[in-house]
């Protein structure tokens, strides 16, 4: 089947009707363009208000994603510090136990071995303590970043909400004008379709 200039499917006409349609093509083509323009205008006028969603703003999305990433990093750093605290406690317990074992040794070789053991535990404790302090400094920076990003996100959301409410007020004030335009477009479309 063919498609009419209005975009509606129809059965194939007879050759005489095809010749007649070709003769009047300019007139029907202009009518079809007018019909499509009116349908587009009606679709625009029938659009409903969109609900408020700040994530539609690219700036808000960037800040929000950054905030989510920063919070995840803070949680990861907290878990790392907890693991480092456990390792530090274990190393310090090893140092204390080595000191007790040095006091109980009976031979010089045993005392030397216990002192070496104590030195290894002390070196491990020092390494873990250094790593924990470094991680704690990074954690403090990340917490400050979370606070700043949260503040920026709140500011952006407030600004976007004010803009959305302003556009909604303008939309409500222009509702009568849109209704009049819609009625005029419907009358013209009816004329075109007839």
Tab-separated table of C-alpha atoms in Angstrom:
chain	number	residue	atom	x	y	z
A	1	UNK	CA	0.000	0.000	0.000
A	2	UNK	CA	0.912	3.628	-0.431
A	3	UNK	CA	1.083	6.343	2.173
A	4	UNK	CA	-0.852	9.556	1.790
A	5	UNK	CA	0.647	13.006	2.192
A	6	UNK	CA	-0.879	13.046	5.688
A	7	UNK	CA	1.236	10.061	6.635
A	8	UNK	CA	-1.691	7.624	6.877
A	9	UNK	CA	-1.504	4.226	5.145
A	10	UNK	CA	-4.039	3.603	2.384
A	11	UNK	CA	-4.702	1.077	-0.315
A	12	UNK	CA	-3.105	1.561	-3.724
A	13	UNK	CA	-5.358	3.781	-5.822
A	14	UNK	CA	-6.217	3.195	-9.447
A	15	UNK	CA	-3.930	4.624	-12.197
A	16	UNK	CA	-6.364	7.443	-12.935
A	17	UNK	CA	-6.276	8.574	-9.270
A	18	UNK	CA	-2.472	8.304	-9.304
A	19	UNK	CA	-2.327	10.638	-12.345
A	20	UNK	CA	-4.708	13.042	-10.679
A	21	UNK	CA	-2.621	12.991	-7.458
A	22	UNK	CA	0.536	13.700	-9.462
A	23	UNK	CA	-1.091	16.665	-11.138
A	24	UNK	CA	-2.158	18.122	-7.760
A	25	UNK	CA	1.032	17.064	-5.907
A	26	UNK	CA	2.141	20.574	-4.937
A	27	UNK	CA	-1.191	21.332	-3.334
A	28	UNK	CA	-1.311	18.032	-1.418
A	29	UNK	CA	2.362	18.318	-0.436
A	30	UNK	CA	1.782	21.760	1.096
A	31	UNK	CA	-1.286	20.394	2.884
A	32	UNK	CA	0.724	17.471	4.263
A	33	UNK	CA	3.479	19.814	5.505
A	34	UNK	CA	0.860	21.984	7.193
A	35	UNK	CA	-0.744	18.907	8.801
A	36	UNK	CA	2.624	17.680	10.142
A	37	UNK	CA	3.483	21.149	11.474
A	38	UNK	CA	0.139	21.325	13.318
A	39	UNK	CA	0.618	17.849	14.793
A	40	UNK	CA	4.094	18.825	16.057
A	41	UNK	CA	2.677	22.027	17.563
A	42	UNK	CA	-0.064	20.055	19.333
A	43	UNK	CA	2.524	17.635	20.731
A	44	UNK	CA	4.494	20.599	22.087
A	45	UNK	CA	1.372	22.150	23.636
A	46	UNK	CA	0.283	18.826	25.183
A	47	UNK	CA	3.567	18.311	27.004
A	48	UNK	CA	3.100	18.067	30.758
A	49	UNK	CA	5.370	19.608	33.358
A	50	UNK	CA	8.406	17.532	34.200
A	51	UNK	CA	8.953	16.594	37.845
A	52	UNK	CA	11.900	18.160	39.615
A	53	UNK	CA	15.047	16.101	39.140
A	54	UNK	CA	18.367	17.842	39.766
A	55	UNK	CA	20.302	14.938	38.158
A	56	UNK	CA	19.260	16.258	34.745
A	57	UNK	CA	21.818	19.038	35.237
A	58	UNK	CA	25.338	17.995	34.119
A	59	UNK	CA	26.986	20.147	36.809
A	60	UNK	CA	24.846	18.540	39.528
A	61	UNK	CA	25.564	15.063	38.126
A	62	UNK	CA	29.314	15.695	38.223
A	63	UNK	CA	29.190	16.930	41.832
A	64	UNK	CA	26.838	14.122	42.916
A	65	UNK	CA	28.995	11.415	41.303
A	66	UNK	CA	32.098	12.967	42.876
A	67	UNK	CA	30.388	12.949	46.276
A	68	UNK	CA	29.406	9.280	45.913
A	69	UNK	CA	32.982	8.383	44.923
A	70	UNK	CA	34.442	10.391	47.829
A	71	UNK	CA	32.105	8.704	50.330
A	72	UNK	CA	33.068	5.295	48.966
A	73	UNK	CA	36.735	6.227	49.296
A	74	UNK	CA	36.185	7.343	52.910
A	75	UNK	CA	34.569	3.984	53.718
A	76	UNK	CA	37.464	2.150	52.044
A	77	UNK	CA	40.033	4.198	53.978
A	78	UNK	CA	38.165	3.524	57.248
A	79	UNK	CA	38.341	-0.212	56.538
A	80	UNK	CA	42.067	0.111	55.709
A	81	UNK	CA	42.753	1.966	58.955
A	82	UNK	CA	40.850	-0.681	60.933
A	83	UNK	CA	42.987	-3.397	59.295
A	84	UNK	CA	46.166	-1.408	59.984
A	85	UNK	CA	45.118	-0.941	63.631
A	86	UNK	CA	44.693	-4.691	63.961
A	87	UNK	CA	48.121	-5.297	62.352
A	88	UNK	CA	49.724	-2.675	64.636
A	89	UNK	CA	48.175	-4.246	67.725
A	90	UNK	CA	49.467	-7.634	66.615
A	91	UNK	CA	52.988	-6.267	66.011
A	92	UNK	CA	53.044	-4.491	69.398
A	93	UNK	CA	51.834	-7.664	71.103
A	94	UNK	CA	54.652	-9.523	69.341
A	95	UNK	CA	57.180	-6.965	70.653
A	96	UNK	CA	55.850	-7.321	74.221
A	97	UNK	CA	55.892	-11.108	73.987
A	98	UNK	CA	59.457	-11.057	72.607
A	99	UNK	CA	60.594	-8.910	75.544
A	100	UNK	CA	59.092	-11.406	77.979
A	101	UNK	CA	60.766	-14.296	76.155
A	102	UNK	CA	64.155	-12.477	76.215
A	103	UNK	CA	63.860	-12.234	79.999
A	104	UNK	CA	63.179	-15.998	80.251
A	105	UNK	CA	65.992	-17.255	77.999
A	106	UNK	CA	68.767	-19.351	79.544
A	107	UNK	CA	71.448	-19.158	76.842
A	108	UNK	CA	73.157	-16.318	75.017
A	109	UNK	CA	72.124	-17.771	71.613
A	110	UNK	CA	68.473	-17.923	72.692
A	111	UNK	CA	68.638	-14.348	73.956
A	112	UNK	CA	70.149	-13.243	70.623
A	113	UNK	CA	67.370	-14.999	68.704
A	114	UNK	CA	64.689	-13.406	70.910
A	115	UNK	CA	66.267	-9.960	70.425
A	116	UNK	CA	66.220	-10.487	66.632
A	117	UNK	CA	62.580	-11.543	66.880
A	118	UNK	CA	61.798	-8.447	68.934
A	119	UNK	CA	63.613	-6.242	66.359
A	120	UNK	CA	61.536	-7.773	63.537
A	121	UNK	CA	58.279	-7.129	65.432
A	122	UNK	CA	59.414	-3.574	66.267
A	123	UNK	CA	60.292	-2.881	62.594
A	124	UNK	CA	56.891	-4.262	61.522
A	125	UNK	CA	55.125	-2.084	64.114
A	126	UNK	CA	57.033	0.992	62.911
A	127	UNK	CA	56.180	0.258	59.246
A	128	UNK	CA	52.494	-0.288	60.047
A	129	UNK	CA	52.356	2.853	62.217
A	130	UNK	CA	53.854	4.936	59.369
A	131	UNK	CA	51.367	3.516	56.862
A	132	UNK	CA	48.491	4.138	59.279
A	133	UNK	CA	49.520	7.764	59.843
A	134	UNK	CA	49.785	8.337	56.089
A	135	UNK	CA	46.374	6.722	55.517
A	136	UNK	CA	44.847	8.778	58.333
A	137	UNK	CA	46.124	11.981	56.657
A	138	UNK	CA	44.555	10.920	53.325
A	139	UNK	CA	41.330	10.070	55.176
A	140	UNK	CA	41.202	13.559	56.707
A	141	UNK	CA	41.626	15.098	53.243
A	142	UNK	CA	38.852	12.887	51.859
A	143	UNK	CA	36.517	13.834	54.705
A	144	UNK	CA	37.127	17.522	53.969
A	145	UNK	CA	36.417	16.841	50.295
A	146	UNK	CA	33.158	15.083	51.199
A	147	UNK	CA	32.079	18.102	53.262
A	148	UNK	CA	32.920	20.525	50.431
A	149	UNK	CA	31.189	18.398	47.785
A	150	UNK	CA	28.127	18.012	50.001
A	151	UNK	CA	27.973	21.776	50.476
A	152	UNK	CA	28.322	22.345	46.719
A	153	UNK	CA	25.662	19.713	45.974
A	154	UNK	CA	23.214	21.344	48.395
A	155	UNK	CA	23.863	24.752	46.832
A	156	UNK	CA	23.314	23.427	43.313
A	157	UNK	CA	20.136	21.596	44.314
A	158	UNK	CA	18.743	24.747	45.951
A	159	UNK	CA	19.579	26.799	42.857
A	160	UNK	CA	18.065	24.231	40.472
A	161	UNK	CA	14.919	23.934	42.599
A	162	UNK	CA	14.446	27.717	42.561
A	163	UNK	CA	14.873	27.742	38.779
A	164	UNK	CA	12.403	24.861	38.374
A	165	UNK	CA	9.798	26.527	40.587
A	166	UNK	CA	10.207	29.776	38.634
A	167	UNK	CA	9.629	27.995	35.334
A	168	UNK	CA	6.614	26.193	36.810
A	169	UNK	CA	5.127	29.529	37.912
A	170	UNK	CA	5.682	30.906	34.398
A	171	UNK	CA	4.078	27.775	32.975
A	172	UNK	CA	1.009	28.163	35.178
A	173	UNK	CA	0.676	31.839	34.202
A	174	UNK	CA	0.858	30.998	30.485
A	175	UNK	CA	-1.603	28.086	30.690
A	176	UNK	CA	-4.521	30.159	29.302
A	177	UNK	CA	-2.401	31.248	26.330
A	178	UNK	CA	-1.388	27.639	25.630
A	179	UNK	CA	-5.022	26.511	25.828
A	180	UNK	CA	-6.024	29.201	23.291
A	181	UNK	CA	-3.146	28.167	20.974
A	182	UNK	CA	-4.171	24.533	21.304
A	183	UNK	CA	-7.794	25.281	20.426
A	184	UNK	CA	-6.697	27.312	17.368
A	185	UNK	CA	-4.316	24.530	16.265
A	186	UNK	CA	-7.075	21.924	16.662
A	187	UNK	CA	-9.490	24.035	14.552
A	188	UNK	CA	-6.873	24.460	11.831
A	189	UNK	CA	-5.994	20.753	11.927
A	190	UNK	CA	-9.655	19.853	11.608
A	191	UNK	CA	-9.907	22.120	8.563
A	192	UNK	CA	-6.823	20.519	7.003
A	193	UNK	CA	-8.098	16.997	7.654
A	194	UNK	CA	-11.501	17.769	6.194
